[in-house]
XYZ file of C-alpha atoms in Angstrom:
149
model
C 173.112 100.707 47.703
C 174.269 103.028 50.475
C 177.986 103.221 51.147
C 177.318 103.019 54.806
C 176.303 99.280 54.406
C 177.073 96.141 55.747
C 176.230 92.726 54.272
C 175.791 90.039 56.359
C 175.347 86.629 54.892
C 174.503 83.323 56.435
C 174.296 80.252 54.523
C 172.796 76.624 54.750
C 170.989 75.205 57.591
C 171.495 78.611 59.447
C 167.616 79.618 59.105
C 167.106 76.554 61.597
C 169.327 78.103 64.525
C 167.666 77.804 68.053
C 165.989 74.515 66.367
C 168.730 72.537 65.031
C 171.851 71.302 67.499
C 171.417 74.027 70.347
C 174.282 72.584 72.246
C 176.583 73.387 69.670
C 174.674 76.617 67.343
C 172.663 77.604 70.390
C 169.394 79.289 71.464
C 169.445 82.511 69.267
C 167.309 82.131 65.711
C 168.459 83.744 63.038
C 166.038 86.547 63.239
C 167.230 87.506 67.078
C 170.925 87.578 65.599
C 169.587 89.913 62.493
C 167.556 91.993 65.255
C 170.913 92.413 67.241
C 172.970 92.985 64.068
C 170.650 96.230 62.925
C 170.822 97.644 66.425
C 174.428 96.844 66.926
C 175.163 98.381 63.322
C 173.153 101.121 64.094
C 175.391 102.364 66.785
C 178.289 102.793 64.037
C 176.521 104.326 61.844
C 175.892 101.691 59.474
C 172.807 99.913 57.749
C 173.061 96.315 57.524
C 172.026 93.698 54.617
C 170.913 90.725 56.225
C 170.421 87.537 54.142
C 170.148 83.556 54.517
C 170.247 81.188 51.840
C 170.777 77.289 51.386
C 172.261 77.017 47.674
C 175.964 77.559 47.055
C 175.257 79.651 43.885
C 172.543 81.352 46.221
C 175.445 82.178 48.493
C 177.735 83.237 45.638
C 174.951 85.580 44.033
C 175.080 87.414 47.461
C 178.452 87.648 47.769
C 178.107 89.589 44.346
C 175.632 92.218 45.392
C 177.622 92.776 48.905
C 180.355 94.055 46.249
C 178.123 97.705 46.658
C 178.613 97.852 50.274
C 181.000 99.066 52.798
C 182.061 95.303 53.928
C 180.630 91.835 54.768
C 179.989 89.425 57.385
C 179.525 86.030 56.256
C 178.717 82.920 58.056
C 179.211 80.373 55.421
C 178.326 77.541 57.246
C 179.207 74.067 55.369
C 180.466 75.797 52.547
C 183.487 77.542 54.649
C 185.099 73.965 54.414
C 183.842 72.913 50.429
C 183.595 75.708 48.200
C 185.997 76.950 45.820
C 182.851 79.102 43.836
C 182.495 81.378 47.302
C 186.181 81.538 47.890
C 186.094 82.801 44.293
C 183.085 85.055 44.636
C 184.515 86.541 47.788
C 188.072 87.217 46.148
C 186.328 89.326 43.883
C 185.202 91.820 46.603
C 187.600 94.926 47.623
C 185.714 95.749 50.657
C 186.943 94.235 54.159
C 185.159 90.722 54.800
C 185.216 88.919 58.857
C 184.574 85.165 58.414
C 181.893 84.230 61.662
C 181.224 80.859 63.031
C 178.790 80.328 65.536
C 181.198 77.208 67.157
C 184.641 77.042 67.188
C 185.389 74.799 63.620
C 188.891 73.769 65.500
C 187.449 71.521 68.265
C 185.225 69.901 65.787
C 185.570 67.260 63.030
C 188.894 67.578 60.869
C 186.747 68.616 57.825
C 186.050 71.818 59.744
C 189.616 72.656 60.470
C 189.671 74.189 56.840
C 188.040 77.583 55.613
C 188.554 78.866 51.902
C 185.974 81.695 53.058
C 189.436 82.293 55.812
C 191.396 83.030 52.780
C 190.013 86.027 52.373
C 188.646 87.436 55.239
C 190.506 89.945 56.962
C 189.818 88.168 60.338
C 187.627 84.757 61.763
C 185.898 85.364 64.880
C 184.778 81.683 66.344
C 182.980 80.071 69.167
C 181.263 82.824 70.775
C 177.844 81.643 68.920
C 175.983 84.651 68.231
C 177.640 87.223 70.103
C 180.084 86.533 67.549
C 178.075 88.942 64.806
C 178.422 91.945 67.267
C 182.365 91.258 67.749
C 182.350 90.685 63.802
C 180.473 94.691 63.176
C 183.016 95.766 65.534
C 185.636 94.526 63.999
C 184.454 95.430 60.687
C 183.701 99.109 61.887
C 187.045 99.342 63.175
C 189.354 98.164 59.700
C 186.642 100.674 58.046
C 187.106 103.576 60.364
C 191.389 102.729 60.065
C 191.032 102.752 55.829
C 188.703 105.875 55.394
C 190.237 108.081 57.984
């Protein structure tokens, strides 16, 4: 896997955005946020790994192969606020990770107020639904451009 690659990974129930809750996940699908993501990617230089999956040992598998690419964006959904296995998974990586949530986790339930996937990201970006993936490949592309000169 190329250097110049960034994972992004989406977890459960994410494959149903622009079906499932628009007033909080909105319009976008997942495909028109990985369709924005390759062009926006593409404008730094970078090719991007885009993956979904429903399974927490799905999501942790990922999380191992993005270990071969320049950094990750990760939209854990549920599994920000349950799992130990991903924060473990993602403590394993030494590449830069941005934790993305399509609403903003602090003006919903208390459950939400927690992230492990937080722990370990260099930065959250929450709230702006899908525009959030663009701010997230900036932000990425900036810490990378900062640490490799």
């Amino acid at each position: 896997m190329s250097t110049n690659t960034i994972h992004i990974l989406n977890g459960p129930n994410l494959n149903l955005l622009g079906e499932r809750e628009v007033a909080i996940y909105g319009i976008d699908s997942l495909d028109d946020i990985e369709h924005m993501c390759r062009e926006k990617a593409g404008t730094f230089g970078y090719e991007v790994v885009f993956l979904q999956g429903n399974g927490e040992g799905e999501l942790v598998d990922m999380v191992h192969k993005a270990r071969t690419g320049s950094g990750l964006i990760i939209n854990a959904g549920a599994y920000s606020h349950t799992s130990v296995a991903l924060y473990d998974a993602l403590m394993a990586l030494n590449i830069p990770i941005v934790e993305v949530h399509l609403s903003n986790p602090q003006r919903r339930e208390d459950f939400r107020h927690h992230s492990y996937v937080a722990k370990t990201a260099v930065g959250s970006i929450c709230g702006f639904g899908a525009h959030g993936y663009s701010l997230a490949l900036e932000a990425v592309a900036s810490v990378l451009k900062q640490t490799n000169g």
